[in-house]
PDB file of C-alpha atoms in Angstrom:
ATOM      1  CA  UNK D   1      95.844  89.517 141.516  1.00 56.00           C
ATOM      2  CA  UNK D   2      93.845  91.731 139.193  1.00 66.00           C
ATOM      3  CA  UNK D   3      92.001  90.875 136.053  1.00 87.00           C
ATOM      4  CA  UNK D   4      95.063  93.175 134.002  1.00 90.00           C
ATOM      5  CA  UNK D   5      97.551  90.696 132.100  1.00 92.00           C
ATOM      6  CA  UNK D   6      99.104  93.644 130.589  1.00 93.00           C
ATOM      7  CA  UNK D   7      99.286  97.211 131.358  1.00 93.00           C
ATOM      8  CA  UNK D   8     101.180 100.604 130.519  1.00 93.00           C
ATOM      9  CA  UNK D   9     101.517 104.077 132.042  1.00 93.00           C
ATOM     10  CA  UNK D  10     102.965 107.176 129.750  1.00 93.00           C
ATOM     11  CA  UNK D  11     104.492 104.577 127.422  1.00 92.00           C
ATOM     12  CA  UNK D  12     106.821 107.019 125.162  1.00 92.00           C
ATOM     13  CA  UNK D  13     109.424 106.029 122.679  1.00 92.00           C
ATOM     14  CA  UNK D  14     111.927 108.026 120.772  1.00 91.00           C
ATOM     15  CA  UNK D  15     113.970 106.831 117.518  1.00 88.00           C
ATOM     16  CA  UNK D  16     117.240 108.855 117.024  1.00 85.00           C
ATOM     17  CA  UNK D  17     117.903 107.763 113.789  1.00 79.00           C
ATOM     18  CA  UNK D  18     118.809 109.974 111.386  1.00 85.00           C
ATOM     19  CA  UNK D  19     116.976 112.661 113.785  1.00 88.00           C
ATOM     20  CA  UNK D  20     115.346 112.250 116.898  1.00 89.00           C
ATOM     21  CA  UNK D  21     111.493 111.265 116.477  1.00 87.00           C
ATOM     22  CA  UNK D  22     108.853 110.208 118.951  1.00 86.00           C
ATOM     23  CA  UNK D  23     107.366 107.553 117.540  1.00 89.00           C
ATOM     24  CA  UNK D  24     105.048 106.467 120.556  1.00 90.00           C
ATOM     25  CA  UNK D  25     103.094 109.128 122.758  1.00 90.00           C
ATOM     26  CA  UNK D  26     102.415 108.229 126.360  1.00 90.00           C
ATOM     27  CA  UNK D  27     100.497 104.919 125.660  1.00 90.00           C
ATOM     28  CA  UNK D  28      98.290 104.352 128.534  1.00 93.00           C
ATOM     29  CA  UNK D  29      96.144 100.759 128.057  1.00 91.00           C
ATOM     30  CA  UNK D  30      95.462  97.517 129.705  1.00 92.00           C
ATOM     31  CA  UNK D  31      94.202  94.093 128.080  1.00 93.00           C
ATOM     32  CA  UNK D  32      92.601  91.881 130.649  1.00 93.00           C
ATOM     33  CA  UNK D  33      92.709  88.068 130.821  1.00 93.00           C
ATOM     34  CA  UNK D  34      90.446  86.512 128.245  1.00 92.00           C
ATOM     35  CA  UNK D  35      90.356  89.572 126.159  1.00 94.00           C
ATOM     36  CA  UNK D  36      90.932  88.917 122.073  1.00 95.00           C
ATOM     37  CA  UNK D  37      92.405  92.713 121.470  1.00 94.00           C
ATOM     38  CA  UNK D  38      93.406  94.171 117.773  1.00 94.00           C
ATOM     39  CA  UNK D  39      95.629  96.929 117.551  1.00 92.00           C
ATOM     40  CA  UNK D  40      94.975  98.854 113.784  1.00 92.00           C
ATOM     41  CA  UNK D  41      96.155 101.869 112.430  1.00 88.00           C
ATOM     42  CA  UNK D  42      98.296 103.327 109.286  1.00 86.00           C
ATOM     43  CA  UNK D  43     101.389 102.233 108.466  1.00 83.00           C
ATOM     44  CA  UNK D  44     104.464 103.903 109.982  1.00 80.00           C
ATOM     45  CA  UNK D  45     101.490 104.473 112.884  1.00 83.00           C
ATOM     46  CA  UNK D  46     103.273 102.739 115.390  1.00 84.00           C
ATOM     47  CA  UNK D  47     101.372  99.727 116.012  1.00 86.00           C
ATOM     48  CA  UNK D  48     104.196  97.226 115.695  1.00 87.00           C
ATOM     49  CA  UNK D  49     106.587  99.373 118.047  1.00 89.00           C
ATOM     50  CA  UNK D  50     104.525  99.395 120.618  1.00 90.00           C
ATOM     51  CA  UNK D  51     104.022  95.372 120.351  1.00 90.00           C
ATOM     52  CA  UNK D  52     107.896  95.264 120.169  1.00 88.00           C
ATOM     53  CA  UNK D  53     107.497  97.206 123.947  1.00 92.00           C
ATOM     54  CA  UNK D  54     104.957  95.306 125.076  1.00 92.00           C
ATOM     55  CA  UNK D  55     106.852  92.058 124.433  1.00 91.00           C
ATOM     56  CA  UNK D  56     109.780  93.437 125.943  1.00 91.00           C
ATOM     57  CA  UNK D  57     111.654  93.096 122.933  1.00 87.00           C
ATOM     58  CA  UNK D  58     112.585  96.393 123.322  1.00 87.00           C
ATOM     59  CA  UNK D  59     113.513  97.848 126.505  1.00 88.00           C
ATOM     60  CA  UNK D  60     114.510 100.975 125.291  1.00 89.00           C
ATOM     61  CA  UNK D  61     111.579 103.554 126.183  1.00 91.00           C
ATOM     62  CA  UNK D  62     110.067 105.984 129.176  1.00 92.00           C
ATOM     63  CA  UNK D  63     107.147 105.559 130.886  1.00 94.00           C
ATOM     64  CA  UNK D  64     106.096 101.774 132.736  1.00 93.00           C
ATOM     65  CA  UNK D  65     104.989  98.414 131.587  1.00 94.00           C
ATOM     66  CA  UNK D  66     103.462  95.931 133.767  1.00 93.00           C
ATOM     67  CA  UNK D  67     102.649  92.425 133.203  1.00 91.00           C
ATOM     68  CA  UNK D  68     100.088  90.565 136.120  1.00 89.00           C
ATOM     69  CA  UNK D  69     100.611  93.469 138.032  1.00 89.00           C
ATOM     70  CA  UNK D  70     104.256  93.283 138.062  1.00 89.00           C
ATOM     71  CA  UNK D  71     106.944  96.113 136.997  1.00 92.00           C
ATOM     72  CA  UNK D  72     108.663  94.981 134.156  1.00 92.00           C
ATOM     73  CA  UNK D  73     110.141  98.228 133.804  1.00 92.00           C
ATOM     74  CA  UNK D  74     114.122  98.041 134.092  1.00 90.00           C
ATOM     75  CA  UNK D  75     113.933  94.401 134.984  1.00 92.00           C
ATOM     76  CA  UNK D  76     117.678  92.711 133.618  1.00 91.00           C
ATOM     77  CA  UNK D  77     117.946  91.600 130.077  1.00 89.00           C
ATOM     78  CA  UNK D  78     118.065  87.549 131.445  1.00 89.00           C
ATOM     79  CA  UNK D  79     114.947  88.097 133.558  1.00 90.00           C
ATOM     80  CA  UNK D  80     113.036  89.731 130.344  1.00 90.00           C
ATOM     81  CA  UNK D  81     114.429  86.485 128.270  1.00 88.00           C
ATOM     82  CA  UNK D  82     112.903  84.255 131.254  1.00 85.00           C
ATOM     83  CA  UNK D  83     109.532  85.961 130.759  1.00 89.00           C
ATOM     84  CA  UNK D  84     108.788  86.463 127.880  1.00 87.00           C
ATOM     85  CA  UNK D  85     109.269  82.674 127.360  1.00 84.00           C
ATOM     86  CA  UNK D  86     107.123  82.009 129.855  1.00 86.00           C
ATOM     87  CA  UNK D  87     104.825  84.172 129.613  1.00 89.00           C
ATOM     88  CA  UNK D  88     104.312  85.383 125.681  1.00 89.00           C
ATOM     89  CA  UNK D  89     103.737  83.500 123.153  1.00 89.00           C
ATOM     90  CA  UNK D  90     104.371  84.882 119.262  1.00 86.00           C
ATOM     91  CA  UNK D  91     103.055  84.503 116.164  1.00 86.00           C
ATOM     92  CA  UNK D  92     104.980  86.388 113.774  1.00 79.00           C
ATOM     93  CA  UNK D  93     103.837  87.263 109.884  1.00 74.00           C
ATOM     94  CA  UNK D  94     106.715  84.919 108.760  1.00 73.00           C
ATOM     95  CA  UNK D  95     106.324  81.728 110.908  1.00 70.00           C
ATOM     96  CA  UNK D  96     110.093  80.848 111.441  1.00 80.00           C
ATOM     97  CA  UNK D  97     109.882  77.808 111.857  1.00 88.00           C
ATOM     98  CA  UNK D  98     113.282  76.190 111.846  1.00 89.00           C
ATOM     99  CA  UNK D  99     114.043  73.877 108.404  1.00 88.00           C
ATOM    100  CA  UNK D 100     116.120  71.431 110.112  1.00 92.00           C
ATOM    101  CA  UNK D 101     113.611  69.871 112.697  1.00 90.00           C
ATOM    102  CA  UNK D 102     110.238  69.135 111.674  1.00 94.00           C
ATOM    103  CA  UNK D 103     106.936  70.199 112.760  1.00 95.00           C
ATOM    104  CA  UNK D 104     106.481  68.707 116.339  1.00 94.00           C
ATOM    105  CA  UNK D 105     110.109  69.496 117.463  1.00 93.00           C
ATOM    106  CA  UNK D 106     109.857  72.803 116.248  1.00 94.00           C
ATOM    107  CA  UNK D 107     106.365  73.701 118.527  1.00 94.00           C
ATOM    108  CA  UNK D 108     108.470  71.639 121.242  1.00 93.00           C
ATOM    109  CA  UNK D 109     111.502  74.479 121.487  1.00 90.00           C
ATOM    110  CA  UNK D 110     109.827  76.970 123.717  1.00 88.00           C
ATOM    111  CA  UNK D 111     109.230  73.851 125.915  1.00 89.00           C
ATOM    112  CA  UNK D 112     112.712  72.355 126.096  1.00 88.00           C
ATOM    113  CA  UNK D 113     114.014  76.227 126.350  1.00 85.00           C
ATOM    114  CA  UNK D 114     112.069  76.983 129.463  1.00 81.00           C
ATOM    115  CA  UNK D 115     113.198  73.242 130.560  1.00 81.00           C
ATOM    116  CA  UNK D 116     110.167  73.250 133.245  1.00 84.00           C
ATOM    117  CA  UNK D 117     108.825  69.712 132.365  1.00 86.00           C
ATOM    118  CA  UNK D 118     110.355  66.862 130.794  1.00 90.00           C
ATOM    119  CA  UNK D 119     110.749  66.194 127.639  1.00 89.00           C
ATOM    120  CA  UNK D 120     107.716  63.360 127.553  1.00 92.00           C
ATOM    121  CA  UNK D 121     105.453  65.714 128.913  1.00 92.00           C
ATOM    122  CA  UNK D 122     106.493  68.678 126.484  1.00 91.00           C
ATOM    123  CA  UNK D 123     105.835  66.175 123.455  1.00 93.00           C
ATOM    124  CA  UNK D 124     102.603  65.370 124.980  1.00 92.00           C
ATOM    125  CA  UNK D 125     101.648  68.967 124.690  1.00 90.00           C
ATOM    126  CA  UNK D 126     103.011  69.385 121.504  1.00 93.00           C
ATOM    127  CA  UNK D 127     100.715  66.998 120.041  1.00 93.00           C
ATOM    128  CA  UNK D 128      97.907  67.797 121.922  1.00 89.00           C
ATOM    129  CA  UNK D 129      98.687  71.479 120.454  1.00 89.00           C
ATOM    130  CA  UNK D 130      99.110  70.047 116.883  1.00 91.00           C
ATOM    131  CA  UNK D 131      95.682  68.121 117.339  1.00 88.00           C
ATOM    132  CA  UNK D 132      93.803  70.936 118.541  1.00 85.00           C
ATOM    133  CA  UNK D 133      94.726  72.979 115.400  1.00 85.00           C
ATOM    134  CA  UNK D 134      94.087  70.069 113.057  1.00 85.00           C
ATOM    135  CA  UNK D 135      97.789  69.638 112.372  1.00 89.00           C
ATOM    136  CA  UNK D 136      98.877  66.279 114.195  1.00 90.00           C
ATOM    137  CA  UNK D 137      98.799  64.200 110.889  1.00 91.00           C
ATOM    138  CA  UNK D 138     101.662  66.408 110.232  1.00 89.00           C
ATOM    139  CA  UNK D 139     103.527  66.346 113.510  1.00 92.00           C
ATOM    140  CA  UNK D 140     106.882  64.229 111.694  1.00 92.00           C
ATOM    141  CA  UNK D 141     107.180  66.712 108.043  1.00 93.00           C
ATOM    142  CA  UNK D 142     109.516  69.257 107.651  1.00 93.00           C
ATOM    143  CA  UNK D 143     108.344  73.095 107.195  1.00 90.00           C
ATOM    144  CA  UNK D 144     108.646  72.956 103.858  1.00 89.00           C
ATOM    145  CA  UNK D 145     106.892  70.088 103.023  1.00 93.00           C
ATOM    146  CA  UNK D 146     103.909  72.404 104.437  1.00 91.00           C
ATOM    147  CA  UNK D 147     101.251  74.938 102.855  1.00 87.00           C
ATOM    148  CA  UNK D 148     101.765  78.628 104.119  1.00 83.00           C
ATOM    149  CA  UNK D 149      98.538  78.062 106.566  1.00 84.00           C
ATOM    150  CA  UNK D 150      99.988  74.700 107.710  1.00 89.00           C
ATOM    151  CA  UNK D 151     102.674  76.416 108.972  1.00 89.00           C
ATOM    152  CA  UNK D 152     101.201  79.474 110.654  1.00 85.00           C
ATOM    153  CA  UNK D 153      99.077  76.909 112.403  1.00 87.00           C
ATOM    154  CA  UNK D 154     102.570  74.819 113.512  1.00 91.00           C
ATOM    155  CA  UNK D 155     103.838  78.348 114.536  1.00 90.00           C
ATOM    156  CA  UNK D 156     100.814  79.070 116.812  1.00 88.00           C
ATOM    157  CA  UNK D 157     101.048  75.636 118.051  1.00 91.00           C
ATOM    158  CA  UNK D 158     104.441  76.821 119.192  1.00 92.00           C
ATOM    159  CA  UNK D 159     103.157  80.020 121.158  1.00 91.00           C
ATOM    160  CA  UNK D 160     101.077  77.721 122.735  1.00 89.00           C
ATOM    161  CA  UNK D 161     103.140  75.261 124.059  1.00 91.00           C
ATOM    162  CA  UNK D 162     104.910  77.139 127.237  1.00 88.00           C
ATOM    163  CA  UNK D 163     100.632  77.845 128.290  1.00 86.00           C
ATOM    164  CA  UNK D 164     101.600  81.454 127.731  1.00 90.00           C
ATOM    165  CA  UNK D 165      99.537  84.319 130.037  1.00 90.00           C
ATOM    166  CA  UNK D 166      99.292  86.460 126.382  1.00 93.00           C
ATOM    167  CA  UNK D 167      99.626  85.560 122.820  1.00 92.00           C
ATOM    168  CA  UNK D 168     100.737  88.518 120.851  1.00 93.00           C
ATOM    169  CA  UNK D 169     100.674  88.636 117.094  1.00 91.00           C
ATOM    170  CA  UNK D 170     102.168  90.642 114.596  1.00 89.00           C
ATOM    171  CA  UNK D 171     100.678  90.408 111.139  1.00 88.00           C
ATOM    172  CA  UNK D 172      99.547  86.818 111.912  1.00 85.00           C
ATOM    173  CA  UNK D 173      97.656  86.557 108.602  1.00 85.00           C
ATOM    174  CA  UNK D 174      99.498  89.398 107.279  1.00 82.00           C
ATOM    175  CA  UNK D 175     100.816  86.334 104.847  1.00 79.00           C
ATOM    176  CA  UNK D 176      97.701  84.290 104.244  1.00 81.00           C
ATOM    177  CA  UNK D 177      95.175  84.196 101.350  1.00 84.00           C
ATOM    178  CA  UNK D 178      91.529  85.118 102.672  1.00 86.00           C
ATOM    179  CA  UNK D 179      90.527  81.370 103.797  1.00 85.00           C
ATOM    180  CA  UNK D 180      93.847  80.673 105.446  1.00 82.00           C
ATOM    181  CA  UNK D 181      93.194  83.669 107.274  1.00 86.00           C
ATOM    182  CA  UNK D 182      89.668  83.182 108.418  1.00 87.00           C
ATOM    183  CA  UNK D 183      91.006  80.062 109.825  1.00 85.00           C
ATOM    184  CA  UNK D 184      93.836  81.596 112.032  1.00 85.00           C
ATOM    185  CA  UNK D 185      90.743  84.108 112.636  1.00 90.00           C
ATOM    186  CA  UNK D 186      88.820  80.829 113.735  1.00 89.00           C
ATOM    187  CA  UNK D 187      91.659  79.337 116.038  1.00 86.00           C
ATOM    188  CA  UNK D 188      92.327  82.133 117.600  1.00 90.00           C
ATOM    189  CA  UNK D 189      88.398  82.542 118.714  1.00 92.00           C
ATOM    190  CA  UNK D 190      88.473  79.306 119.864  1.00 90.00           C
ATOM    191  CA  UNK D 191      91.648  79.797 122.182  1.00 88.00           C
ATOM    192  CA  UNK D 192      89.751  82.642 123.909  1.00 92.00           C
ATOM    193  CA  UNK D 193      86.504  80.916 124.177  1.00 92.00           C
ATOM    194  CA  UNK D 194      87.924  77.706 125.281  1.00 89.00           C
ATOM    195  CA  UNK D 195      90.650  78.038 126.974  1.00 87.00           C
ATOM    196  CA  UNK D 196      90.141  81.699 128.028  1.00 90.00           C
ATOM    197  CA  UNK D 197      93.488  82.536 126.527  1.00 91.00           C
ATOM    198  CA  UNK D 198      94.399  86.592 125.945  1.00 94.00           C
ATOM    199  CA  UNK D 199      95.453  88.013 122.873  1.00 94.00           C
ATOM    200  CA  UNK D 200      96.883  90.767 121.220  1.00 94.00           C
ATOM    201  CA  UNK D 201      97.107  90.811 117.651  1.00 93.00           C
ATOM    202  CA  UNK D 202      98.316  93.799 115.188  1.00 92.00           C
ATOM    203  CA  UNK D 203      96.713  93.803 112.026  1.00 91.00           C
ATOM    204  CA  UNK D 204      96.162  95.618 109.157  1.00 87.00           C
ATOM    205  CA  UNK D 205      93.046  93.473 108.148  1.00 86.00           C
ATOM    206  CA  UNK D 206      89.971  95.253 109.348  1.00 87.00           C
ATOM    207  CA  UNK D 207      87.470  92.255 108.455  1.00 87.00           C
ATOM    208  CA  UNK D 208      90.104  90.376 111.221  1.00 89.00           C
ATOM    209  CA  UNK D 209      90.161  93.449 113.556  1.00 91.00           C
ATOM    210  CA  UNK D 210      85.925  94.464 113.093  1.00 91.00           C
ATOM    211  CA  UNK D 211      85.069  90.182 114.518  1.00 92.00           C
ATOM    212  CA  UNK D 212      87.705  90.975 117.778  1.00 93.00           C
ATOM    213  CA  UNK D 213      86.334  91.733 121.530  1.00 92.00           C
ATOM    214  CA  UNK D 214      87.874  95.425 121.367  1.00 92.00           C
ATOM    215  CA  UNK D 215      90.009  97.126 118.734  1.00 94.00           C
ATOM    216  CA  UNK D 216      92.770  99.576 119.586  1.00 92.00           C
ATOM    217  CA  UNK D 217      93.034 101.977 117.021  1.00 92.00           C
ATOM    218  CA  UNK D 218      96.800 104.299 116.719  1.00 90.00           C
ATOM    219  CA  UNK D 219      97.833 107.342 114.818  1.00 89.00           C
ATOM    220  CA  UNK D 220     100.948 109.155 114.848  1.00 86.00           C
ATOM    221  CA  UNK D 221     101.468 107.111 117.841  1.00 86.00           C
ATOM    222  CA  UNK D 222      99.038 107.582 119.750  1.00 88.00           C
ATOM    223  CA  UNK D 223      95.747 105.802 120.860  1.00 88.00           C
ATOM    224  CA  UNK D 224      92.530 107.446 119.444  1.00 88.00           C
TER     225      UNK D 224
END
């Protein structure tokens, strides 16, 4: 196994609506374990298309995406679904969490989706999730007894809890006043350092992208 949790070759996509339009230009790039990556650029640049791609989200493009060294290229819609439970974890601009459960069944989903370990042991990890990002005193609220940070930190808690290979975000503190964002800033630092997790975060925040390990910068779809 190589050092590569993610890589792409000639990554192209096309939107045909109204007219057709290439909105990504053979992407070529690779983010290797351990790596804390920020993808910047203009809006309308293509920066959150590509993480849609990379996510496999979105299956509909040319060119080849690998993840560990494995084709995910053309792989079946239920084997994607598989994956990218196991293997991704999201944080999202909007957390979505889900009102009707509260905090600690909500970062236990993923878990009881992927239905790998029991339930105990998924609530184990849940909490130990929660207590790493300073949220376990909140593990029985609901969402919306929470602060907007409170629950960006429940919905990383949540990427976290299927030990995902890559943690991709899209706007993570796209939502966030300047402390609450310094603080996702902070966790996130600490997930690489600590636990040598990878991530790939889209931001428009340059402070956010400028204290990263590398920054990926896009225009008119493309990597400059």
């Amino acid at each position: 196994m190589s050092d590569k949790v993610l890589e792409t070759k000639k990554l192209t996509k096309y939107f045909y609506d109204p007219i057709k339009f290439q909105v990504l230009k053979e992407i070529n790039m690779s983010i290797n374990h351990g790596e804390f990556v920020s993808i910047v650029g203009k809006s309308g640049c293509g920066k959150s298309t590509l993480l849609y791609l990379l996510s496999t989200m979105d299956t509909d493009y040319e060119g080849e995406l690998f993840i560990h060294d494995e084709l995910i290229t053309g792989k079946p819609d239920k084997e994607l679904a598989q994956l990218r439970n196991e293997k991704i974890g999201f944080v999202f601009q909007f957390h979505y969490l889900l009102s009707e459960y509260n905090v600690l069944k909500n970062v236990m989903l993923p878990g009881m989706k992927l239905g790998k370990r029991s339930e105990k042991e998924i609530e184990h990890d849940a909490i130990e999730h929660l207590r790493t990002l300073d949220m376990a005193d909140q593990a029985l609220k609901m969402p919306n007894q929470l602060s907007g940070g409170q629950k960006q930190r429940v919905a990383i808690a949540r990427a976290l809890i299927n030990n995902p290979l890559i943690i991709m975000g899209d706007e993570p503190t796209g939502n966030l006043d300047k402390k609450n964002s310094d603080l996702v800033f902070d966790i996130f630092k600490k997930l690489t350092l600590e636990q040598n997790q990878t991530m790939l975060i889209v931001t428009h925040d340059t402070d956010f992208a400028k204290k990263t390990n590398r920054t990926i910068t896009m225009e008119d779809g493309k990597i400059i």
